[in-house]
mmCIF file of C-alpha atoms in Angstrom:
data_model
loop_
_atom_site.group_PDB
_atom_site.id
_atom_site.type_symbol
_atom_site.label_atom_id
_atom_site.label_comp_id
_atom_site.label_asym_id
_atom_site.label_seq_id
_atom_site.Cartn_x
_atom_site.Cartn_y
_atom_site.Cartn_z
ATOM 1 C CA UNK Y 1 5.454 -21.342 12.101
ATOM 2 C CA UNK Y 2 7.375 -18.151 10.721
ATOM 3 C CA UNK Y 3 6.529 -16.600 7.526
ATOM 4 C CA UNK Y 4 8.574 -14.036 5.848
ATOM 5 C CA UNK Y 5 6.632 -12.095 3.184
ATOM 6 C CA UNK Y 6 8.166 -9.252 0.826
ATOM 7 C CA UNK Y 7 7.202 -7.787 -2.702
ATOM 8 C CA UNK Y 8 7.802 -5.532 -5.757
ATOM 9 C CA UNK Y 9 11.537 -6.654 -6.207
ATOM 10 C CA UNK Y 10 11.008 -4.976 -10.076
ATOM 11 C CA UNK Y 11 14.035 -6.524 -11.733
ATOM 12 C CA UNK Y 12 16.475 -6.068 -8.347
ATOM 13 C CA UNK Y 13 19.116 -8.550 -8.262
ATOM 14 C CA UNK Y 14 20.300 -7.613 -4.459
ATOM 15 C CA UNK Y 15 16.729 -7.454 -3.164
ATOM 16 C CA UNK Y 16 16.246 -11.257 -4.562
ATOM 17 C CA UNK Y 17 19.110 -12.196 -3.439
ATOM 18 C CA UNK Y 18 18.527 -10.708 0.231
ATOM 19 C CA UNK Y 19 14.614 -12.227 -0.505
ATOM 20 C CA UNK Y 20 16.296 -15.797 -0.571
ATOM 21 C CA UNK Y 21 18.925 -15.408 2.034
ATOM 22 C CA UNK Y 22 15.696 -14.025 4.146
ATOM 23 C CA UNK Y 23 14.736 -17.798 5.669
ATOM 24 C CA UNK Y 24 18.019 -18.578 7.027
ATOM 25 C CA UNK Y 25 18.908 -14.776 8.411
ATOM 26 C CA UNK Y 26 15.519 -14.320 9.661
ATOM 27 C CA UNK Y 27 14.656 -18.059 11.115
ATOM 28 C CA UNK Y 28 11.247 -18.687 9.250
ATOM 29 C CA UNK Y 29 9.887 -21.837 7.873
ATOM 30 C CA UNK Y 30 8.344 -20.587 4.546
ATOM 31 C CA UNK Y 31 9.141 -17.636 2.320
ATOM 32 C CA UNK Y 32 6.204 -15.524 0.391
ATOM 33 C CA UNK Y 33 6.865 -12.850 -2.889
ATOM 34 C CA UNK Y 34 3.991 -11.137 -3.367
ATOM 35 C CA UNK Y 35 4.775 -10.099 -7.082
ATOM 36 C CA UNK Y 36 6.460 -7.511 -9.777
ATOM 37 C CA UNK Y 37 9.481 -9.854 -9.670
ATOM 38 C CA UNK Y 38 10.916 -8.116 -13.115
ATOM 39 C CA UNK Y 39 12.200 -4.800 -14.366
ATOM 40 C CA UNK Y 40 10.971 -1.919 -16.452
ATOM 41 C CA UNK Y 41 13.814 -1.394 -19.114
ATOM 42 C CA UNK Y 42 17.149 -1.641 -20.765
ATOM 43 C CA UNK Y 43 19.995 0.343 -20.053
ATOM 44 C CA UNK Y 44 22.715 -0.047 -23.150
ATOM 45 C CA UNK Y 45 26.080 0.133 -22.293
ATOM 46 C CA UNK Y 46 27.541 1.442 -25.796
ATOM 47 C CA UNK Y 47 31.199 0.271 -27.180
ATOM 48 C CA UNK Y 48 32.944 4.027 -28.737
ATOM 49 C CA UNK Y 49 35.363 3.665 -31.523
ATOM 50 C CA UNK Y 50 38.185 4.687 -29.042
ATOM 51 C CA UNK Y 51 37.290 1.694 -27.077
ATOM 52 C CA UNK Y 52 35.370 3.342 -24.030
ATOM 53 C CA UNK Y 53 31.965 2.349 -23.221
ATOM 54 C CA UNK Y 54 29.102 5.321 -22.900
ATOM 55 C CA UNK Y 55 27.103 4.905 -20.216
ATOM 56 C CA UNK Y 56 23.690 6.861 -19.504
ATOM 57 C CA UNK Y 57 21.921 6.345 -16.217
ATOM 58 C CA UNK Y 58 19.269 8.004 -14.204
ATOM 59 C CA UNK Y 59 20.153 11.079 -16.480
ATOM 60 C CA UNK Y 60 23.749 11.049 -15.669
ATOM 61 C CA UNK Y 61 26.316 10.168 -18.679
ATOM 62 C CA UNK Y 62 29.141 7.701 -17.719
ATOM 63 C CA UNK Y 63 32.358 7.315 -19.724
ATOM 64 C CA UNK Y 64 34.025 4.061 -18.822
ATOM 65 C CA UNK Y 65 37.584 2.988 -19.972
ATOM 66 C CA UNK Y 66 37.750 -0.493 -18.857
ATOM 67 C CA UNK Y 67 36.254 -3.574 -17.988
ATOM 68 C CA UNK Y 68 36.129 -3.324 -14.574
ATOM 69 C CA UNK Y 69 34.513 0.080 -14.748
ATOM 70 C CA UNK Y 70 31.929 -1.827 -17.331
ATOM 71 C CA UNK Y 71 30.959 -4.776 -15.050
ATOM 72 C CA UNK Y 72 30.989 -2.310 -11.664
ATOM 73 C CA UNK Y 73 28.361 -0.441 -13.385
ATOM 74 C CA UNK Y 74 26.421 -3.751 -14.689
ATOM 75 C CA UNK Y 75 26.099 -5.053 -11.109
ATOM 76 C CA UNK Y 76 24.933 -1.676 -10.070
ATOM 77 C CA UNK Y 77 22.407 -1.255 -12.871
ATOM 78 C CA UNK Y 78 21.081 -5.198 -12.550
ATOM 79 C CA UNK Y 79 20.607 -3.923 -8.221
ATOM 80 C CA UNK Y 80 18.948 -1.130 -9.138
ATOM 81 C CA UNK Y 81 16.356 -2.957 -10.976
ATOM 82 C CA UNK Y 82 17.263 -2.263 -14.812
ATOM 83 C CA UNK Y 83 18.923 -4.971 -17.428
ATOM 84 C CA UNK Y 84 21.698 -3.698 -18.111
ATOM 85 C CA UNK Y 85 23.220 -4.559 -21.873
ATOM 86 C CA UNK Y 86 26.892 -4.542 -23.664
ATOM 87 C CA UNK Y 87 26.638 -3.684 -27.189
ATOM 88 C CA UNK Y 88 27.701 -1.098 -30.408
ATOM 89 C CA UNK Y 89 26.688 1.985 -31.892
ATOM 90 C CA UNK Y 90 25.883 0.110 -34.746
ATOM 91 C CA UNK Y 91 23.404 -2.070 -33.123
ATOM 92 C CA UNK Y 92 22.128 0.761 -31.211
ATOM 93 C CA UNK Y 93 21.560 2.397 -34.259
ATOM 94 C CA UNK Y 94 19.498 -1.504 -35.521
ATOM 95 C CA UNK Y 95 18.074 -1.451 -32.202
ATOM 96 C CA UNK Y 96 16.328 2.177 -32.789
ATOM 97 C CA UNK Y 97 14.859 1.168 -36.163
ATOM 98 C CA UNK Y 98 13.103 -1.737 -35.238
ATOM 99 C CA UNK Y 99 10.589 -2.029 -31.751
ATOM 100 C CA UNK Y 100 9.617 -5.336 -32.500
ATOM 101 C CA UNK Y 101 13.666 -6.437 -31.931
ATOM 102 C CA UNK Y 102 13.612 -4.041 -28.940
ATOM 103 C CA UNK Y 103 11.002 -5.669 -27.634
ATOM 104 C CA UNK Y 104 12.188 -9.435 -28.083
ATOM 105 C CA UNK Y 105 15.575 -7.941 -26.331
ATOM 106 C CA UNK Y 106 14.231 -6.643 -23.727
ATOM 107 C CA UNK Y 107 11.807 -9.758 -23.129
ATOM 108 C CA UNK Y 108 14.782 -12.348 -23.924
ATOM 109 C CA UNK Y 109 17.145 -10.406 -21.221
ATOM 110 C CA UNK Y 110 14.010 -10.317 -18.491
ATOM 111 C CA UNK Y 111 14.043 -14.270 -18.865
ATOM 112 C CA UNK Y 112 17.713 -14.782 -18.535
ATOM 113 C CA UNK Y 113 17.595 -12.909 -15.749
ATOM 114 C CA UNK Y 114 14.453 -14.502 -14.102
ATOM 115 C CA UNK Y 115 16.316 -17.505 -14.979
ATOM 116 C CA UNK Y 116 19.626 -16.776 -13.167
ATOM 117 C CA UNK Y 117 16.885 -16.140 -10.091
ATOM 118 C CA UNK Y 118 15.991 -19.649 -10.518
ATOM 119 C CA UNK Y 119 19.179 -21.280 -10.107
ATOM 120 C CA UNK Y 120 20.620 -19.133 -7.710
ATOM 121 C CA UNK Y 121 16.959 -19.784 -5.169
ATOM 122 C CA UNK Y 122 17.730 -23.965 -5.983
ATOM 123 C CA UNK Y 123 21.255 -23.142 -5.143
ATOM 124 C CA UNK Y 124 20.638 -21.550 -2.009
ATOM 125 C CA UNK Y 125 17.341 -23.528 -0.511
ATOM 126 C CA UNK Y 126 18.665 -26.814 -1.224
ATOM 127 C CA UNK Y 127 19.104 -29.047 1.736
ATOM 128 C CA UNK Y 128 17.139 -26.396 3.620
ATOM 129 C CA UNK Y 129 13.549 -26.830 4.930
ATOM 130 C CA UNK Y 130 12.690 -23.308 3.785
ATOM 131 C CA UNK Y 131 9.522 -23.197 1.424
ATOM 132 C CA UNK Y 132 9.326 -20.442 -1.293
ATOM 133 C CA UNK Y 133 6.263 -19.522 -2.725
ATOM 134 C CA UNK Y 134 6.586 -16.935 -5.927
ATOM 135 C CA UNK Y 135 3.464 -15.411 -7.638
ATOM 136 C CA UNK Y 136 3.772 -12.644 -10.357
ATOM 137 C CA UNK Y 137 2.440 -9.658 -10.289
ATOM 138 C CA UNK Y 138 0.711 -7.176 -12.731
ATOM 139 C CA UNK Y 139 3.703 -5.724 -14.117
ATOM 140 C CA UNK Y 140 5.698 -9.021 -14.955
ATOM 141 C CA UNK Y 141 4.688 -10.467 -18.195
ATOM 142 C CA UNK Y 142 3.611 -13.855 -18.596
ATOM 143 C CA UNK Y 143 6.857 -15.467 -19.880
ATOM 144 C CA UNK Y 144 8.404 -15.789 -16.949
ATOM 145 C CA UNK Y 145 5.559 -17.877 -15.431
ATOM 146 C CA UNK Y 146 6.741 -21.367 -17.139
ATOM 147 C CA UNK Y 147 10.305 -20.439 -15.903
ATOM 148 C CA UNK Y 148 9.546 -20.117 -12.456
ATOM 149 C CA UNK Y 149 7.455 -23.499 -13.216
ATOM 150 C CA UNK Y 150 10.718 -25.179 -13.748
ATOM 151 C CA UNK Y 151 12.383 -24.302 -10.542
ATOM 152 C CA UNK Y 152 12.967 -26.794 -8.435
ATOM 153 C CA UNK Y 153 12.263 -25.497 -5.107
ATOM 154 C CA UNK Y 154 10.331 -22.312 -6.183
ATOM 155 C CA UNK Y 155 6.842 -22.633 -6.374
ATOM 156 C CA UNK Y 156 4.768 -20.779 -8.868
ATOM 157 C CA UNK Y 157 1.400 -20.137 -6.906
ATOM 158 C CA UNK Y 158 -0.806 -17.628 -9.149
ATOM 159 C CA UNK Y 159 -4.607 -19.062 -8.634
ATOM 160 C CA UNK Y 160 -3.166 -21.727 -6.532
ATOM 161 C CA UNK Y 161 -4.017 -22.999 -3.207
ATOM 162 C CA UNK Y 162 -1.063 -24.091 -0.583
ATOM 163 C CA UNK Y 163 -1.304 -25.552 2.446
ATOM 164 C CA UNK Y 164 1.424 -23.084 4.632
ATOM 165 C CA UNK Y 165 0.728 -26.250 7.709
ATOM 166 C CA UNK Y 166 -1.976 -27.889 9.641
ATOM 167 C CA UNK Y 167 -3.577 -24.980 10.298
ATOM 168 C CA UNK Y 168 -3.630 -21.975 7.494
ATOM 169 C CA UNK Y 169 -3.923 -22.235 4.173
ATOM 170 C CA UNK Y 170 -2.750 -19.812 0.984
ATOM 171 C CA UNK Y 171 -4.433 -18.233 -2.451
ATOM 172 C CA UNK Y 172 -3.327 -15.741 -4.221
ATOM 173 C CA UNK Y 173 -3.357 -13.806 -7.212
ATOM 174 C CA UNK Y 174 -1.148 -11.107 -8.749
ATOM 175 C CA UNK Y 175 -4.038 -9.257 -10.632
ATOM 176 C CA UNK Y 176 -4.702 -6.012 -10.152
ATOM 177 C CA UNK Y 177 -7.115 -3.057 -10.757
ATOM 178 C CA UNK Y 178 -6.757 -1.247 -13.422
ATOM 179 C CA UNK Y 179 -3.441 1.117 -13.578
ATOM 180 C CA UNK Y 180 -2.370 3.857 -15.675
ATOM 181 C CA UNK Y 181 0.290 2.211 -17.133
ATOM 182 C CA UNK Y 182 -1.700 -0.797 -18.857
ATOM 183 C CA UNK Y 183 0.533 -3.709 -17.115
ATOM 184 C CA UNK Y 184 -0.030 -7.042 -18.305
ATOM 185 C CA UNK Y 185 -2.129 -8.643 -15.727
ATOM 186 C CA UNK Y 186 -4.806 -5.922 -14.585
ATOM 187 C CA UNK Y 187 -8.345 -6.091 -15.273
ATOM 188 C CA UNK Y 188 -11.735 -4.244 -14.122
ATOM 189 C CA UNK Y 189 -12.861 -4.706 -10.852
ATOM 190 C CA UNK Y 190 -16.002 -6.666 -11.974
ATOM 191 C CA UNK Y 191 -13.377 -9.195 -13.742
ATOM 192 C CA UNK Y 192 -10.933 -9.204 -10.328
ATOM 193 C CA UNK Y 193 -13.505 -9.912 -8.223
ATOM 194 C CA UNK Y 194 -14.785 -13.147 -10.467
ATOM 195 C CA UNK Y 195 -10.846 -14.046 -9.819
ATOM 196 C CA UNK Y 196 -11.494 -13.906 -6.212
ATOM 197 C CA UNK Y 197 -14.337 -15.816 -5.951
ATOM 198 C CA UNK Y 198 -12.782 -18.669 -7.616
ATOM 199 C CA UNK Y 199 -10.115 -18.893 -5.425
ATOM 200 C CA UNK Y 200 -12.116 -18.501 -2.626
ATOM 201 C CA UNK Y 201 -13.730 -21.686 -3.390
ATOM 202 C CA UNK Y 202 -10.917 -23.696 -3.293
ATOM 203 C CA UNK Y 203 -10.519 -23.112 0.122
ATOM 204 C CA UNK Y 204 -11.685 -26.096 2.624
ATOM 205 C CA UNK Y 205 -12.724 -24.008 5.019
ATOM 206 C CA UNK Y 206 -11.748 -25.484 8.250
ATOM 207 C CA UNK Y 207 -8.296 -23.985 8.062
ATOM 208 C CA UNK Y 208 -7.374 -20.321 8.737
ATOM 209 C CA UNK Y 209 -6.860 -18.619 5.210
ATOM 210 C CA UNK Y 210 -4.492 -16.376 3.924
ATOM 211 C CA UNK Y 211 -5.052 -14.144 1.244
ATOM 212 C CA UNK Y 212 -2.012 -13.477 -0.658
ATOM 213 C CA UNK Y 213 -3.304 -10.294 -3.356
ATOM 214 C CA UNK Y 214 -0.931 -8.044 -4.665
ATOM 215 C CA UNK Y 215 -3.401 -5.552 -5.246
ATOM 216 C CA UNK Y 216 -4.079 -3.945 -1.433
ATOM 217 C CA UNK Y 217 -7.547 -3.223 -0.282
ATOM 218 C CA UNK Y 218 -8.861 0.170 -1.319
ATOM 219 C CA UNK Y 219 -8.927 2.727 1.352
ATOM 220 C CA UNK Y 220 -7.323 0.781 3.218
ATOM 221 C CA UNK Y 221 -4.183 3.111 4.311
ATOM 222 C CA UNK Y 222 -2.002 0.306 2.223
ATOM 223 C CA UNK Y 223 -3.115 1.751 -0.982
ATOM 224 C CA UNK Y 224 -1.910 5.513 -0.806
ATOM 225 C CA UNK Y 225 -0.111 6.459 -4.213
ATOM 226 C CA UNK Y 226 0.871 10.100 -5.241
ATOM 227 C CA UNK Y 227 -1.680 11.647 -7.085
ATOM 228 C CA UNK Y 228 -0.942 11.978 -10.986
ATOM 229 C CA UNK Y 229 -1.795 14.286 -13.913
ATOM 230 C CA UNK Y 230 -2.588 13.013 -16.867
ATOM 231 C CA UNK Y 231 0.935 12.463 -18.349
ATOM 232 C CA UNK Y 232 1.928 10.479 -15.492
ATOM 233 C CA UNK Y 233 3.649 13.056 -13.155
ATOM 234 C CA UNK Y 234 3.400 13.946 -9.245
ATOM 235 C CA UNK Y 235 0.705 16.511 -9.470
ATOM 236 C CA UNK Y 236 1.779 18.656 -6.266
ATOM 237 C CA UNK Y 237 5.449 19.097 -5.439
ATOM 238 C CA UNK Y 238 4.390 18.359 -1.971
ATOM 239 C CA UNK Y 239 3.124 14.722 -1.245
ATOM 240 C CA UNK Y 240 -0.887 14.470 -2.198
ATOM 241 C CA UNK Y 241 -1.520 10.569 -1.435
ATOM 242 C CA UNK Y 242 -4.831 9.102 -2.979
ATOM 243 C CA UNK Y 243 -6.213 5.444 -2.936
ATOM 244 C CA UNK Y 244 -5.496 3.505 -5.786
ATOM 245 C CA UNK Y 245 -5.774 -0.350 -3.873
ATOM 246 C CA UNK Y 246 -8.771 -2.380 -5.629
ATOM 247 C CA UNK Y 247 -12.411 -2.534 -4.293
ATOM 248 C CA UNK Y 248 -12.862 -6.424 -4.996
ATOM 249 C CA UNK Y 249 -10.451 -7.324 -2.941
ATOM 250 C CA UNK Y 250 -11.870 -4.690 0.235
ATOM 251 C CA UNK Y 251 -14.870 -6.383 -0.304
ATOM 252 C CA UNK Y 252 -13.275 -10.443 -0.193
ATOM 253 C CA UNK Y 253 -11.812 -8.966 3.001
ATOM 254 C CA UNK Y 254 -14.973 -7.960 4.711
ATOM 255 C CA UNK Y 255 -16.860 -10.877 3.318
ATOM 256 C CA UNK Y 256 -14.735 -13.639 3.908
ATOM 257 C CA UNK Y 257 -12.951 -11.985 6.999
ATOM 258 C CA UNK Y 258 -9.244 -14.347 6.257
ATOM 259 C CA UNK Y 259 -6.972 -14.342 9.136
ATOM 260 C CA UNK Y 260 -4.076 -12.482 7.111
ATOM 261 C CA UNK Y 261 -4.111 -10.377 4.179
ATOM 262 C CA UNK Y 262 -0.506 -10.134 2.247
ATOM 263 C CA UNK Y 263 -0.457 -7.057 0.061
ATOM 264 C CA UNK Y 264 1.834 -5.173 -2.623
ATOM 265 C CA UNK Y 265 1.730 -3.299 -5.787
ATOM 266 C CA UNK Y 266 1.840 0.150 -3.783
ATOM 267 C CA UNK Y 267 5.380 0.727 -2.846
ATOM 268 C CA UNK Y 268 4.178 4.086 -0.794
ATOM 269 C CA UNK Y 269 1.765 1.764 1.421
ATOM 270 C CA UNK Y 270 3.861 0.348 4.063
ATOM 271 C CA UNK Y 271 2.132 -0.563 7.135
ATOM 272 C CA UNK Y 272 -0.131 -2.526 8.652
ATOM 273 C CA UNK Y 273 -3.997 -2.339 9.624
ATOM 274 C CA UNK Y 274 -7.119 -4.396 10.744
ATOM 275 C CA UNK Y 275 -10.221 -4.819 8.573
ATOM 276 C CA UNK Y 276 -12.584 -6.511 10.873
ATOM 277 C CA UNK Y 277 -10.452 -9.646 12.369
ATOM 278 C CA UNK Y 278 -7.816 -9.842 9.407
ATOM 279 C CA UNK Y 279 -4.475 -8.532 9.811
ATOM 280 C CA UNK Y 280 -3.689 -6.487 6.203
ATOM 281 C CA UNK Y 281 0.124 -6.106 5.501
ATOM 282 C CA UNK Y 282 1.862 -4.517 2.848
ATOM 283 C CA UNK Y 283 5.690 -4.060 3.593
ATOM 284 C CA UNK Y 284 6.406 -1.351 0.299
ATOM 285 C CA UNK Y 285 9.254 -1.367 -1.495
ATOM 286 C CA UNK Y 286 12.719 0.704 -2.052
ATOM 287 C CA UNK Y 287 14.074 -1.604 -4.685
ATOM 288 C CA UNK Y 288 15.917 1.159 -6.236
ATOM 289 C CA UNK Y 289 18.092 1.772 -3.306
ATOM 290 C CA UNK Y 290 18.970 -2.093 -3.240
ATOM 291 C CA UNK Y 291 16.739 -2.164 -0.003
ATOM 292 C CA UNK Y 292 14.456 -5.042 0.688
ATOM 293 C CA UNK Y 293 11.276 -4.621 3.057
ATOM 294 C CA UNK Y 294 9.610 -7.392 4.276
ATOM 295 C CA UNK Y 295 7.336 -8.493 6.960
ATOM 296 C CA UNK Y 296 7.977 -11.030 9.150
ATOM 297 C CA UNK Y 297 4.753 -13.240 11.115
ATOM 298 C CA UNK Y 298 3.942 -15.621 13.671
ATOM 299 C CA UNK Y 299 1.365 -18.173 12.898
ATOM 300 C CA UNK Y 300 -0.460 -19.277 15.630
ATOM 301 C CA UNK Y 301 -3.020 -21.906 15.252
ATOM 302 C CA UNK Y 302 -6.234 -19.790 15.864
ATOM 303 C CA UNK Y 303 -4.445 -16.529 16.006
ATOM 304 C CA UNK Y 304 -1.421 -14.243 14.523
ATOM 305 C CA UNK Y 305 0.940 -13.847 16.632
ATOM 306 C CA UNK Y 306 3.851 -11.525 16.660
ATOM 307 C CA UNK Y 307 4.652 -9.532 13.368
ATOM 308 C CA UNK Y 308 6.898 -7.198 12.335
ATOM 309 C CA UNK Y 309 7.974 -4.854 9.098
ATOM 310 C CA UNK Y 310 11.652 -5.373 8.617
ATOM 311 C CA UNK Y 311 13.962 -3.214 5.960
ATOM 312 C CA UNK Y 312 17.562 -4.373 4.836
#
């Protein structure tokens, strides 16, 4: 039994695609996301009154003349990670009056788009005996959950437990610690642990478990995020790394002692490490550059076997 496990995709339509395509190219029997499946905003693409589009991007300004210029740059934008969106001055101007219909754009595009996901993952894992297993994480609002309910071969698994075969067994949960950013699933530690606990007790206990957390153990060496000031910035030009993973889930780890640990959230925390007899994993992410990380393991019966951290 092969799994492959990736995570923080954040909205990029290459990196879900390659996440899909992953079983077949890779040969494993069940794929794993381990959450932040959406992106973080809009990028308009604005019709001029001389018929050119104005495009600004990653604080470069684009002037494109025709509609293959317009859709290269939408398939660029969408891989990147950002929705991108076709409209008018005049509704830009509409657009900058009103959040609320800002917000309901940006929200209405995010499910269209985790949407399109849906299909294409049916599309491409039917006939196959590849499992997928999808569970948000603390940046994706909870809209998209009932969509990736309706999936036919996706399986929503937030506070779930799945049997991965005979011998292992799945929870997971894409809470997280608290962040600075005040994402939509995070919660105190007290709270996150209560989470745990609750999922832990689903487990039947004569199977190996896997804990699949998006939040990484703190002080783990998976956890190490640049240290900010206070409006959100680097706060060294040179790289100052500080923990940031959760303490709930360091202590599940050393209490319960699972036989993997699948971890995300901290795209800087690549690696791998032992706590006690579980093998902790978090492949990061460079979803920007269209890249996808990953992880592939080996599931022995009473052991892991052979793992590696993949990037394509």
């Amino acid at each position: 039994m092969k799994i492959f496990f990736a995570t923080d995709l954040h909205g990029s339509e290459i990196c879900w695609k390659k996440f899909i395509k992953a079983g077949e190219f890779y040969g494993v029997d069940v794929l794993i996301l381990g959450g932040d499946m959406t992106g973080k905003a809009l990028i308009p693409i604005i019709k001029q009154n001389n018929g050119h589009y104005k495009l600004t991007f990653l604080e470069n300004v684009y002037d494109l003349s025709t509609q293959e210029e317009v859709q290269h740059w939408i398939k660029t934008i969408q891989n990147k990670g950002y929705y991108p969106y076709v409209t008018s001055t005049e509704e830009v101007k509409e657009l900058s009056d009103s959040r609320e219909k800002v917000d309901k754009l940006f929200l209405d595009i995010m499910l269209e788009t985790i949407q399109r996901w849906m299909d294409y993952a049916d599309e491409q894992l039917s006939g196959k005996n590849i499992r997928c297993y999808v569970c948000p994480g603390n940046d994706d609002h909870f809209e998209i959950d009932e969509v990736i309910r309706q999936s036919r071969l996706v399986k929503h698994v937030e506070g779930e437990l799945i049997e991965i075969d005979k011998h292992y067994e799945m929870i997971s949960t894409g809470w997280s610690n608290p962040t600075p950013w005040d994402t939509p699933r995070e919660e105190p530690e007290e709270k996150l642990s209560e989470r745990i606990e609750k999922l832990v007790g689903k487990l039947s206990g004569n199977k190996n478990a896997i804990f699949n957390f998006h939040a990484p153990p703190y002080g783990s060496g998976l956890d190490e995020a640049p240290e900010l000031t206070e409006d959100l910035k680097p706060k060294y030009a040179g790289q100052s790394l500080v923990p940031v993973g959760s303490k709930a889930v360091a202590e599940a780890i050393k209490k319960y002692q699972p036989m993997l640990g699948l971890f995300g959230h901290v795209h800087e925390g690549k690696g791998t490490t032992r706590i006690g007899k579980t093998l902790c994993v978090n492949p990061g992410s460079m979803y920007e550059q269209g890249v996808l990380q990953g992880a592939i393991i080996e599931l022995k019966p009473r052991k892991i076997g052979s793992y590696v951290l993949t990037t394509g």
